[in-house]
Short mmCIF file of C-alpha atoms in Angstrom, two decimals:
data_model
loop_
_atom_site.label_atom_id
_atom_site.label_comp_id
_atom_site.label_asym_id
_atom_site.label_seq_id
_atom_site.Cartn_x
_atom_site.Cartn_y
_atom_site.Cartn_z
CA UNK A 948 -29.93 22.22 86.69
CA UNK A 949 -28.43 25.33 88.17
CA UNK A 950 -24.51 25.29 87.27
CA UNK A 951 -22.96 28.61 86.25
CA UNK A 952 -19.75 28.72 87.77
CA UNK A 953 -19.01 31.18 90.90
CA UNK A 954 -21.28 33.95 90.19
CA UNK A 955 -24.41 34.56 91.99
CA UNK A 956 -27.53 34.62 89.57
CA UNK A 957 -30.76 36.07 90.76
CA UNK A 958 -33.59 34.01 89.36
CA UNK A 959 -36.35 36.24 87.59
CA UNK A 960 -39.27 34.42 88.56
CA UNK A 961 -39.73 35.38 92.23
CA UNK A 962 -38.14 32.42 93.81
CA UNK A 963 -34.58 32.16 94.80
CA UNK A 964 -31.47 33.45 93.20
CA UNK A 965 -29.24 30.92 91.89
CA UNK A 966 -25.77 29.82 91.22
CA UNK A 967 -25.34 28.61 87.60
CA UNK A 968 -24.87 25.44 88.22
CA UNK A 969 -24.28 25.21 87.37
CA UNK A 970 -22.08 25.47 84.86
CA UNK A 971 -16.94 22.60 80.75
CA UNK A 972 -5.50 18.21 66.83
CA UNK A 973 -3.77 19.18 63.93
CA UNK A 974 -5.27 21.42 61.25
CA UNK A 975 -7.79 19.68 58.83
CA UNK A 976 -9.44 22.29 55.98
CA UNK A 977 -11.70 19.33 54.83
CA UNK A 978 -15.64 19.07 55.51
CA UNK A 979 -16.58 16.67 58.14
CA UNK A 980 -18.43 13.61 56.52
CA UNK A 981 -19.73 11.49 59.71
CA UNK A 982 -23.25 13.34 59.68
CA UNK A 983 -24.95 9.91 59.15
CA UNK A 984 -23.72 9.27 62.71
CA UNK A 985 -26.50 11.57 64.05
CA UNK A 986 -29.43 9.72 63.19
CA UNK A 987 -32.50 10.65 65.62
CA UNK A 988 -34.22 12.16 62.78
CA UNK A 989 -31.61 15.24 62.43
CA UNK A 990 -29.92 14.10 59.17
CA UNK A 991 -30.93 17.80 58.04
CA UNK A 992 -28.97 19.48 60.90
CA UNK A 993 -26.15 16.97 60.47
CA UNK A 994 -25.68 17.95 56.92
CA UNK A 995 -26.14 21.59 57.51
CA UNK A 996 -23.40 21.24 60.50
CA UNK A 997 -20.99 19.74 57.80
CA UNK A 998 -21.66 22.59 55.48
CA UNK A 999 -20.94 25.25 58.25
CA UNK A 1000 -17.94 23.21 59.41
CA UNK A 1001 -16.45 23.17 55.93
CA UNK A 1002 -17.28 26.97 55.43
CA UNK A 1003 -15.66 27.61 58.76
CA UNK A 1004 -12.55 25.50 57.99
CA UNK A 1005 -12.17 27.57 54.90
CA UNK A 1006 -12.56 31.09 56.43
CA UNK A 1007 -10.53 30.26 59.77
CA UNK A 1008 -10.60 32.86 62.81
CA UNK A 1009 -9.17 36.34 62.24
CA UNK A 1010 -7.53 36.73 65.71
CA UNK A 1011 -7.16 40.16 67.22
CA UNK A 1012 -6.41 41.87 70.63
CA UNK A 1013 -9.75 41.53 72.39
CA UNK A 1014 -11.84 44.38 72.90
CA UNK A 1015 -11.01 46.50 75.83
CA UNK A 1016 -14.30 45.95 77.69
CA UNK A 1017 -14.10 42.33 77.70
CA UNK A 1018 -11.22 42.27 80.31
CA UNK A 1019 -9.26 39.74 78.58
CA UNK A 1020 -5.36 41.34 78.12
CA UNK A 1021 -2.84 40.32 75.65
CA UNK A 1022 -1.47 37.73 74.79
CA UNK A 1023 -5.14 36.64 74.83
CA UNK A 1024 -6.62 37.02 71.50
CA UNK A 1025 -10.28 37.02 70.39
CA UNK A 1026 -12.35 36.28 67.27
CA UNK A 1027 -15.67 35.24 65.93
CA UNK A 1028 -16.85 32.19 64.16
CA UNK A 1029 -20.16 32.28 62.06
CA UNK A 1030 -22.56 29.58 62.40
CA UNK A 1031 -26.27 29.19 61.15
CA UNK A 1032 -29.14 30.09 63.73
CA UNK A 1033 -30.85 26.82 62.23
CA UNK A 1034 -28.77 23.91 61.00
CA UNK A 1035 -31.65 22.66 59.08
CA UNK A 1036 -30.81 25.98 56.79
CA UNK A 1037 -27.22 26.38 56.81
CA UNK A 1038 -27.48 29.09 54.11
CA UNK A 1039 -30.09 31.11 56.21
CA UNK A 1040 -29.45 33.55 58.99
CA UNK A 1041 -26.09 33.46 60.72
CA UNK A 1042 -24.97 34.40 64.07
CA UNK A 1043 -21.60 35.02 65.35
CA UNK A 1044 -20.01 33.33 68.20
CA UNK A 1045 -17.22 35.09 70.37
CA UNK A 1046 -14.17 32.73 70.73
CA UNK A 1047 -10.69 33.47 72.40
CA UNK A 1048 -7.39 31.74 72.89
CA UNK A 1049 -3.94 31.79 74.29
CA UNK A 1050 -1.33 29.73 72.33
CA UNK A 1051 0.63 27.13 74.09
CA UNK A 1052 3.42 27.81 76.45
CA UNK A 1053 5.98 25.00 75.40
CA UNK A 1054 7.80 24.82 72.05
CA UNK A 1055 6.29 24.34 68.67
CA UNK A 1056 7.23 20.45 69.05
CA UNK A 1057 5.23 20.32 72.38
CA UNK A 1058 2.13 21.58 70.79
CA UNK A 1059 -0.64 19.05 70.47
CA UNK A 1060 -3.43 21.61 69.25
CA UNK A 1061 -6.32 23.60 71.01
CA UNK A 1062 -7.91 22.21 74.16
CA UNK A 1063 -11.67 24.03 73.98
CA UNK A 1064 -13.52 24.24 77.01
CA UNK A 1065 -16.79 24.73 78.50
CA UNK A 1066 -17.59 25.49 82.21
CA UNK A 1067 -21.43 24.73 82.08
CA UNK A 1068 -24.71 26.29 82.78
CA UNK A 1069 -26.46 26.20 80.51
CA UNK A 1070 -25.52 30.07 80.24
CA UNK A 1071 -21.96 29.86 81.44
CA UNK A 1072 -19.23 31.78 79.35
CA UNK A 1073 -15.99 29.96 78.79
CA UNK A 1074 -13.92 33.10 77.77
CA UNK A 1075 -12.15 33.12 80.90
CA UNK A 1076 -10.31 29.74 80.15
CA UNK A 1077 -7.18 31.31 78.54
CA UNK A 1078 -6.54 33.55 81.92
CA UNK A 1079 -5.79 30.14 83.61
CA UNK A 1080 -2.28 30.45 81.71
CA UNK A 1081 -2.04 34.34 82.19
CA UNK A 1082 -2.79 33.79 85.82
CA UNK A 1083 -0.21 30.89 86.18
CA UNK A 1084 -2.65 28.52 87.55
CA UNK A 1085 -0.18 25.74 88.49
CA UNK A 1086 -2.94 22.93 88.10
CA UNK A 1087 -3.17 23.37 84.45
CA UNK A 1088 0.64 24.23 83.86
CA UNK A 1089 1.60 21.28 82.17
CA UNK A 1090 -1.17 20.95 79.93
CA UNK A 1091 -0.76 24.77 78.88
CA UNK A 1092 2.58 23.82 77.75
CA UNK A 1093 1.02 21.52 75.21
CA UNK A 1094 -2.26 22.97 74.32
CA UNK A 1095 -3.53 26.52 73.14
CA UNK A 1096 -6.57 27.14 75.56
CA UNK A 1097 -9.83 28.12 73.68
CA UNK A 1098 -12.82 29.36 75.26
CA UNK A 1099 -15.99 30.76 73.81
CA UNK A 1100 -19.40 32.21 74.75
CA UNK A 1101 -22.13 29.64 73.53
CA UNK A 1102 -25.05 30.72 71.56
CA UNK A 1103 -27.21 33.12 73.30
CA UNK A 1104 -24.48 33.74 75.74
CA UNK A 1105 -22.62 36.83 76.47
CA UNK A 1106 -21.01 38.25 73.27
CA UNK A 1107 -22.47 35.31 70.92
CA UNK A 1108 -26.07 36.72 69.92
CA UNK A 1109 -27.11 37.26 73.59
CA UNK A 1110 -30.85 36.58 74.70
CA UNK A 1111 -32.67 38.23 77.33
CA UNK A 1112 -36.07 37.62 79.27
CA UNK A 1113 -36.55 40.52 81.41
CA UNK A 1114 -35.14 44.09 81.99
CA UNK A 1115 -31.90 43.22 83.76
CA UNK A 1116 -32.35 45.81 86.68
CA UNK A 1117 -35.88 44.23 87.25
CA UNK A 1118 -34.45 40.73 87.25
CA UNK A 1119 -31.99 41.49 90.12
CA UNK A 1120 -34.29 43.54 92.15
CA UNK A 1121 -34.73 42.25 95.73
CA UNK A 1122 -36.41 41.14 97.77
CA UNK A 1123 -38.27 38.34 95.89
CA UNK A 1124 -41.16 36.18 97.34
CA UNK A 1125 -40.22 33.57 99.73
CA UNK A 1126 -39.81 30.56 97.33
CA UNK A 1127 -41.46 28.10 100.04
CA UNK A 1128 -45.16 28.77 99.62
CA UNK A 1129 -47.33 29.10 102.89
CA UNK A 1130 -50.82 29.13 100.85
CA UNK A 1131 -52.09 28.31 97.41
CA UNK A 1132 -52.26 31.84 96.92
CA UNK A 1133 -48.30 31.86 97.16
CA UNK A 1134 -48.37 29.22 94.31
CA UNK A 1135 -50.65 30.86 92.19
CA UNK A 1136 -48.43 34.12 92.34
CA UNK A 1137 -45.31 32.04 91.81
CA UNK A 1138 -47.13 30.26 88.79
CA UNK A 1139 -47.99 33.75 87.27
CA UNK A 1140 -44.29 35.06 87.70
CA UNK A 1141 -43.41 31.61 85.68
CA UNK A 1142 -45.73 32.12 82.93
CA UNK A 1143 -44.91 35.80 82.53
CA UNK A 1144 -41.07 34.99 82.43
CA UNK A 1145 -41.64 32.54 79.59
CA UNK A 1146 -43.62 35.06 77.91
CA UNK A 1147 -41.04 37.70 78.38
CA UNK A 1148 -38.29 35.16 76.70
CA UNK A 1149 -40.40 35.07 73.79
CA UNK A 1150 -41.01 38.85 73.42
CA UNK A 1151 -37.62 39.52 73.85
CA UNK A 1152 -35.78 36.56 72.09
CA UNK A 1153 -38.62 34.66 70.21
CA UNK A 1154 -36.60 34.10 66.92
CA UNK A 1155 -33.66 32.23 69.01
CA UNK A 1156 -35.64 30.46 71.21
CA UNK A 1157 -36.35 27.20 68.86
CA UNK A 1158 -32.69 27.03 68.37
CA UNK A 1159 -31.38 27.31 71.88
CA UNK A 1160 -30.64 23.48 72.26
CA UNK A 1161 -27.78 21.43 73.53
CA UNK A 1162 -27.43 19.57 70.24
CA UNK A 1163 -27.11 23.02 68.32
CA UNK A 1164 -24.38 24.22 70.79
CA UNK A 1165 -22.64 20.82 70.08
CA UNK A 1166 -22.95 21.61 66.31
CA UNK A 1167 -21.67 24.91 67.32
CA UNK A 1168 -18.82 23.56 68.74
CA UNK A 1169 -17.88 21.20 65.81
CA UNK A 1170 -17.83 24.44 63.70
CA UNK A 1171 -15.16 26.21 65.92
CA UNK A 1172 -13.11 22.95 65.88
CA UNK A 1173 -13.25 23.38 62.03
CA UNK A 1174 -12.62 27.13 62.43
CA UNK A 1175 -9.58 26.42 64.46
CA UNK A 1176 -7.89 24.09 61.78
CA UNK A 1177 -8.37 21.08 63.93
CA UNK A 1178 -9.06 17.89 62.56
CA UNK A 1179 -10.24 16.60 65.91
CA UNK A 1180 -11.60 18.21 69.00
CA UNK A 1181 -9.93 18.33 72.31
CA UNK A 1182 -12.48 19.19 74.99
CA UNK A 1183 -12.85 19.74 78.80
CA UNK A 1184 -16.44 20.06 79.93
CA UNK A 1185 -17.26 20.80 83.54
CA UNK A 1186 -20.93 20.26 84.89
CA UNK A 1187 -23.59 21.17 82.06
CA UNK A 1188 -20.34 21.17 79.67
CA UNK A 1189 -20.40 17.35 80.35
CA UNK A 1190 -23.48 17.22 78.61
CA UNK A 1191 -22.40 19.20 75.82
CA UNK A 1192 -19.51 16.54 75.70
CA UNK A 1193 -21.72 13.51 75.80
CA UNK A 1194 -23.52 14.79 72.84
CA UNK A 1195 -20.67 15.87 70.91
CA UNK A 1196 -19.31 12.51 71.50
CA UNK A 1197 -22.87 10.83 70.25
CA UNK A 1198 -23.10 13.14 67.03
CA UNK A 1199 -19.58 13.58 66.09
CA UNK A 1200 -17.53 10.35 67.48
CA UNK A 1201 -15.03 10.36 64.83
CA UNK A 1202 -14.36 13.91 65.29
CA UNK A 1203 -13.14 13.54 69.01
CA UNK A 1204 -9.39 13.14 70.01
CA UNK A 1205 -9.37 13.47 73.73
CA UNK A 1206 -12.52 14.45 76.25
CA UNK A 1207 -12.17 15.08 79.95
CA UNK A 1208 -15.65 15.35 81.39
CA UNK A 1209 -16.00 16.61 85.06
CA UNK A 1210 -19.20 16.76 87.49
CA UNK A 1211 -21.25 15.02 85.02
CA UNK A 1212 -24.80 15.42 83.96
CA UNK A 1213 -26.80 12.22 83.51
CA UNK A 1214 -27.40 11.65 80.01
CA UNK A 1215 -30.16 9.60 80.11
CA UNK A 1216 -33.13 10.85 78.16
CA UNK A 1217 -35.53 10.58 81.07
CA UNK A 1218 -33.12 12.59 83.22
CA UNK A 1219 -33.17 15.50 80.87
CA UNK A 1220 -34.17 18.01 82.53
CA UNK A 1221 -37.18 17.71 84.78
CA UNK A 1222 -36.11 14.50 86.40
CA UNK A 1223 -32.40 16.04 86.89
CA UNK A 1224 -33.67 18.96 88.57
CA UNK A 1225 -35.38 16.58 91.17
CA UNK A 1226 -32.42 14.90 91.64
CA UNK A 1227 -30.39 18.03 92.63
CA UNK A 1228 -32.71 18.90 95.32
CA UNK A 1229 -32.16 15.81 96.96
CA UNK A 1230 -28.23 16.11 96.70
CA UNK A 1231 -28.32 19.55 97.48
CA UNK A 1232 -29.80 18.67 100.71
CA UNK A 1233 -26.96 15.98 101.34
CA UNK A 1234 -24.08 18.47 100.84
CA UNK A 1235 -25.87 21.04 102.68
CA UNK A 1236 -25.50 18.94 105.71
CA UNK A 1237 -21.93 18.06 104.83
CA UNK A 1238 -21.24 22.01 105.25
CA UNK A 1239 -23.24 22.10 108.50
CA UNK A 1240 -21.18 19.30 109.98
CA UNK A 1241 -18.03 21.32 109.16
CA UNK A 1242 -19.02 24.31 110.61
CA UNK A 1243 -20.06 22.62 113.78
CA UNK A 1244 -16.67 21.11 113.67
CA UNK A 1245 -15.02 24.51 113.38
CA UNK A 1246 -17.32 26.13 116.15
CA UNK A 1247 -14.07 27.69 117.62
CA UNK A 1248 -13.84 29.78 114.49
CA UNK A 1249 -17.42 30.51 113.73
CA UNK A 1250 -19.43 30.36 116.93
CA UNK A 1251 -22.46 29.14 115.26
CA UNK A 1252 -23.05 25.68 117.24
CA UNK A 1253 -21.30 22.45 117.98
CA UNK A 1254 -23.68 20.27 116.28
CA UNK A 1255 -25.10 20.28 112.75
CA UNK A 1256 -28.45 20.43 114.47
CA UNK A 1257 -27.59 23.66 116.36
CA UNK A 1258 -26.16 25.19 112.89
CA UNK A 1259 -29.58 24.37 111.18
CA UNK A 1260 -31.56 25.91 114.20
CA UNK A 1261 -29.56 29.28 113.39
CA UNK A 1262 -30.04 28.86 109.76
CA UNK A 1263 -34.05 28.35 110.31
CA UNK A 1264 -33.86 31.46 112.75
CA UNK A 1265 -32.05 33.77 110.24
CA UNK A 1266 -34.66 32.75 107.68
CA UNK A 1267 -37.53 33.31 109.81
CA UNK A 1268 -36.21 36.73 110.67
CA UNK A 1269 -35.80 37.56 107.01
CA UNK A 1270 -39.28 36.34 106.19
CA UNK A 1271 -40.73 38.35 108.68
CA UNK A 1272 -38.68 41.52 107.85
CA UNK A 1273 -36.05 41.53 104.91
CA UNK A 1274 -32.84 42.43 106.40
CA UNK A 1275 -31.66 45.57 105.37
CA UNK A 1276 -34.76 45.87 103.51
CA UNK A 1277 -33.43 43.69 100.71
CA UNK A 1278 -32.44 40.21 101.80
CA UNK A 1279 -35.22 37.83 102.25
CA UNK A 1280 -35.32 34.13 102.24
CA UNK A 1281 -34.91 34.17 98.60
CA UNK A 1282 -31.73 36.20 98.74
CA UNK A 1283 -30.52 34.13 101.53
CA UNK A 1284 -30.85 30.63 99.52
CA UNK A 1285 -29.03 32.42 96.73
CA UNK A 1286 -25.93 33.36 98.70
CA UNK A 1287 -25.91 30.37 101.19
CA UNK A 1288 -26.50 27.58 98.28
CA UNK A 1289 -22.96 28.45 97.24
CA UNK A 1290 -21.39 26.42 100.25
CA UNK A 1291 -23.13 23.07 98.91
CA UNK A 1292 -21.78 24.04 95.37
CA UNK A 1293 -18.33 24.62 96.06
CA UNK A 1294 -16.08 24.20 98.95
CA UNK A 1295 -14.10 27.30 97.90
CA UNK A 1296 -17.38 29.03 99.54
CA UNK A 1297 -17.30 27.09 102.86
CA UNK A 1298 -15.34 29.80 104.83
CA UNK A 1299 -16.62 33.05 103.27
CA UNK A 1300 -20.28 31.86 103.75
CA UNK A 1301 -19.77 30.56 107.30
CA UNK A 1302 -17.80 33.82 108.21
CA UNK A 1303 -20.69 36.21 107.18
CA UNK A 1304 -23.15 33.87 108.60
CA UNK A 1305 -20.98 33.94 112.14
CA UNK A 1306 -20.73 38.01 111.75
CA UNK A 1307 -24.53 38.38 111.22
CA UNK A 1308 -24.98 36.14 114.28
CA UNK A 1309 -22.75 38.25 116.15
CA UNK A 1310 -24.74 41.46 115.42
CA UNK A 1311 -22.85 42.44 112.07
CA UNK A 1312 -26.01 42.55 109.84
CA UNK A 1313 -24.03 44.53 106.91
CA UNK A 1314 -21.80 41.87 106.02
CA UNK A 1315 -24.51 39.59 105.20
CA UNK A 1316 -26.33 42.53 103.20
CA UNK A 1317 -23.15 43.48 101.41
CA UNK A 1318 -22.99 39.67 100.41
CA UNK A 1319 -26.38 38.66 99.34
CA UNK A 1320 -28.28 41.88 98.30
CA UNK A 1321 -27.89 42.65 94.40
CA UNK A 1322 -25.86 45.64 93.56
CA UNK A 1323 -28.25 47.70 91.56
CA UNK A 1324 -25.08 50.02 90.23
CA UNK A 1325 -23.46 46.99 88.72
CA UNK A 1326 -25.38 47.09 85.50
CA UNK A 1327 -22.81 45.15 83.50
CA UNK A 1328 -22.98 42.39 86.26
CA UNK A 1329 -26.74 42.55 86.09
CA UNK A 1330 -27.18 42.30 82.31
CA UNK A 1331 -24.60 39.28 82.49
CA UNK A 1332 -26.68 37.53 85.49
CA UNK A 1333 -30.21 38.35 83.64
CA UNK A 1334 -28.53 36.59 80.34
CA UNK A 1335 -27.32 33.69 82.14
CA UNK A 1336 -30.37 33.01 83.74
CA UNK A 1337 -32.14 33.18 80.35
CA UNK A 1338 -29.96 30.77 78.54
CA UNK A 1339 -30.23 28.35 81.25
CA UNK A 1340 -34.09 28.59 81.08
CA UNK A 1341 -34.09 28.58 77.05
CA UNK A 1342 -31.68 25.61 76.59
CA UNK A 1343 -33.35 23.48 79.34
CA UNK A 1344 -37.07 24.29 78.10
CA UNK A 1345 -35.96 23.68 74.65
CA UNK A 1346 -34.12 20.52 74.92
CA UNK A 1347 -36.86 18.20 76.17
CA UNK A 1348 -40.82 17.98 76.97
CA UNK A 1349 -41.27 19.38 80.39
CA UNK A 1350 -44.65 18.02 82.33
CA UNK A 1351 -47.67 20.84 81.62
CA UNK A 1352 -49.69 19.47 84.68
CA UNK A 1353 -49.11 21.72 87.49
CA UNK A 1354 -50.49 18.87 89.77
CA UNK A 1355 -47.38 16.91 89.06
CA UNK A 1356 -45.28 19.82 89.65
CA UNK A 1357 -46.94 20.45 93.04
CA UNK A 1358 -47.07 16.65 94.20
CA UNK A 1359 -43.70 16.00 93.33
CA UNK A 1360 -42.20 19.42 94.80
CA UNK A 1361 -44.22 18.85 98.01
CA UNK A 1362 -43.27 15.42 98.45
CA UNK A 1363 -39.46 16.33 97.96
CA UNK A 1364 -39.66 19.26 100.36
CA UNK A 1365 -40.79 17.54 103.23
CA UNK A 1366 -37.16 15.70 103.26
CA UNK A 1367 -34.97 18.20 101.41
CA UNK A 1368 -36.12 21.64 102.05
CA UNK A 1369 -33.11 23.66 101.32
CA UNK A 1370 -33.48 23.79 97.36
CA UNK A 1371 -36.59 22.09 96.50
CA UNK A 1372 -39.14 24.87 96.27
CA UNK A 1373 -36.46 27.26 95.03
CA UNK A 1374 -35.44 25.10 91.95
CA UNK A 1375 -39.02 24.35 91.01
CA UNK A 1376 -40.00 27.98 90.48
CA UNK A 1377 -36.95 28.58 88.52
CA UNK A 1378 -37.75 25.65 86.32
CA UNK A 1379 -41.46 26.24 86.04
CA UNK A 1380 -41.35 28.48 82.91
CA UNK A 1381 -40.79 25.12 81.05
CA UNK A 1382 -44.54 24.31 81.78
CA UNK A 1383 -45.78 26.97 79.70
CA UNK A 1384 -42.63 27.09 77.18
CA UNK A 1385 -43.88 29.31 73.88
CA UNK A 1386 -41.67 26.88 71.45
CA UNK A 1387 -41.47 23.61 70.46
CA UNK A 1388 -39.64 21.23 72.78
CA UNK A 1389 -37.28 18.68 71.40
CA UNK A 1390 -36.62 14.99 72.36
CA UNK A 1391 -33.12 14.51 74.11
CA UNK A 1392 -30.34 13.00 71.90
CA UNK A 1393 -29.98 8.98 73.05
CA UNK A 1394 -26.32 9.09 74.19
CA UNK A 1395 -24.18 6.03 73.24
CA UNK A 1396 -20.84 4.88 71.75
CA UNK A 1397 -20.61 5.73 67.86
CA UNK A 1398 -17.99 4.65 65.41
CA UNK A 1399 -14.48 6.34 65.99
CA UNK A 1400 -15.07 7.37 69.87
CA UNK A 1401 -11.93 7.63 71.52
CA UNK A 1402 -11.45 6.51 75.22
CA UNK A 1403 -13.04 9.63 77.32
CA UNK A 1404 -12.01 10.49 80.95
CA UNK A 1405 -15.00 10.99 83.39
CA UNK A 1406 -14.06 12.90 86.82
CA UNK A 1407 -16.86 12.96 89.67
CA UNK A 1408 -16.72 13.50 93.82
CA UNK A 1409 -19.29 11.29 95.38
CA UNK A 1410 -20.85 14.17 97.50
CA UNK A 1411 -21.78 16.38 94.26
CA UNK A 1412 -24.89 18.30 94.68
CA UNK A 1413 -25.08 19.96 91.13
CA UNK A 1414 -24.56 16.66 89.38
CA UNK A 1415 -25.21 13.86 91.49
CA UNK A 1416 -22.78 10.94 91.51
CA UNK A 1417 -25.19 8.69 89.41
CA UNK A 1418 -24.59 10.79 86.53
CA UNK A 1419 -20.99 9.98 85.85
CA UNK A 1420 -21.83 6.16 86.23
CA UNK A 1421 -24.40 6.36 83.72
CA UNK A 1422 -22.17 8.12 81.08
CA UNK A 1423 -19.32 5.72 81.85
CA UNK A 1424 -21.80 2.79 80.88
CA UNK A 1425 -22.81 4.45 77.88
CA UNK A 1426 -19.46 5.41 76.42
CA UNK A 1427 -17.42 2.16 75.82
CA UNK A 1428 -13.77 2.43 76.90
CA UNK A 1429 -14.21 5.51 78.91
CA UNK A 1430 -12.65 5.43 82.62
CA UNK A 1431 -14.14 6.76 85.71
CA UNK A 1432 -12.01 8.50 88.47
CA UNK A 1433 -13.98 8.96 91.61
CA UNK A 1434 -13.09 11.49 94.11
CA UNK A 1435 -14.23 9.76 97.40
CA UNK A 1436 -15.88 11.41 100.12
CA UNK A 1437 -15.71 14.83 98.56
CA UNK A 1438 -18.38 17.11 96.96
CA UNK A 1439 -16.97 20.25 95.38
CA UNK A 1440 -18.48 21.03 92.11
CA UNK A 1441 -15.99 20.85 89.34
CA UNK A 1442 -13.02 18.51 90.45
CA UNK A 1443 -10.31 19.16 87.71
CA UNK A 1444 -9.43 22.65 89.01
CA UNK A 1445 -8.61 21.76 92.59
CA UNK A 1446 -5.57 20.44 94.07
CA UNK A 1447 -5.48 16.55 94.10
CA UNK A 1448 -2.58 15.20 92.80
CA UNK A 1449 -4.13 11.75 92.42
CA UNK A 1450 -6.53 13.33 90.12
CA UNK A 1451 -4.22 16.30 88.57
CA UNK A 1452 -1.55 13.76 87.65
CA UNK A 1453 -3.95 11.64 85.36
CA UNK A 1454 -5.87 14.62 83.81
CA UNK A 1455 -2.25 15.61 82.61
CA UNK A 1456 -1.13 12.29 81.59
CA UNK A 1457 -4.39 11.47 79.62
CA UNK A 1458 -4.48 14.84 77.81
CA UNK A 1459 -0.37 14.77 77.27
CA UNK A 1460 -0.28 11.10 76.19
CA UNK A 1461 -3.79 9.75 75.66
CA UNK A 1462 -3.12 7.19 78.03
CA UNK A 1463 -5.88 6.08 80.80
CA UNK A 1464 -5.52 3.70 83.56
CA UNK A 1465 -6.50 0.04 83.19
CA UNK A 1466 -9.20 0.22 85.16
CA UNK A 1467 -11.39 2.96 86.91
CA UNK A 1468 -9.57 4.64 89.88
CA UNK A 1469 -10.90 5.62 93.22
CA UNK A 1470 -8.91 8.96 94.55
CA UNK A 1471 -9.21 10.22 98.29
CA UNK A 1472 -10.74 13.66 98.77
CA UNK A 1473 -8.97 16.85 98.29
CA UNK A 1474 -8.16 18.99 101.27
CA UNK A 1475 -11.02 20.23 103.45
CA UNK A 1476 -10.93 24.00 103.89
CA UNK A 1477 -9.62 25.50 106.68
CA UNK A 1478 -11.13 28.67 108.57
#
């Protein structure tokens, strides 16, 4: 499931590059005691998490100015939290997690603790979260008065014991194979690339791989809570960050104060993760059509056709041209999908993507090359992109057992591609390393209501491509007392950061007072982008 915020990611395995979609309290120094709630054969890890949290509560966080090359200027502060690599052995090898914070903007009396954020992924960094305060983000101004904004790099991500699967410069190199196979030989070549990618993950990061799971990230989150001196966690999770929230609410229900989950991963065990990716392929096609309808409606600005079919014809023509001869030598079909898929992800990409497409059709190929080709000189960005993809793969492959039969993958994706061709094969190749994953694959947590779970706020748009609407409905069923806010007729991935007063006022009210509506709420859509 791709969900990595707004940065483009280039898939390492010869298919499409992908967005990560991707991706999402008053001090106590006592050890949490609720580890019995974990169950699921995770008692040793639960005890290890309690030990690590007690240790972190005692140690706290040594906050300092952030390193200059992290791009987080004062008054944002950075620090480290130590967690066990393996919670079954809490006194064994430790890894350091990077955290950052900015204090609440209101008075001491207004302060309600820390609000911890995860933007999704797997593989997304939450370290930019405090910049919502320094950048004076109006949507979050009221909440910032009451809460410190805290971000972190999850295990394996960014500054937190980062993992890698392939040389970053090789990872971004273009053009890659067209993800849509023409022949059995094409499929065989992609299968070989996927197997080699899995092997590369093991060669470069083998020690970390068995422990790159969502439950371990959730245990890390509880240790961060303790290190912050917070008795209970306030949490905001978007996209994959909602799955972290769902598992946290299951394993640590009594440690949660308030939680907002936005654009929800379906937490049903059978959905994690093979089925989730098939569901995405269907939803992406629907949102791609929404975007094409909007482009057609705005033909006066973009000149790409006055109907969806006309816009689609131009897209297929562009794809065929790039397949025959990559544009600028670097932009083939895989790179096109990588760039264009940001439109079905985020409404904020509707105008930029349509503008580049329009310029290309009008004869300006450079705009498309600049937008869709990798920047080989951006070594830091390429390291980050490769790391994000490595974490995405490692977590999804480790969280659950994946089909090992190529016949199943081939049958399922061939069938889906007939009706939902935009993303299906690109997504399949990105996930195929999980079929030959070299370390143990776990059984997903059975997400459910446990003792002490507070009312949770769930926010979701009906037409979301990355996390289809059914996921929010499923989590709502599983978390008793939760409330579902539906943004009807919208589909941007990540709702709480957009301007929609029907949603914004309710998020503020819940985080500031703990109050939810007496019943579920349906809101109208946020404003449609204007060319």
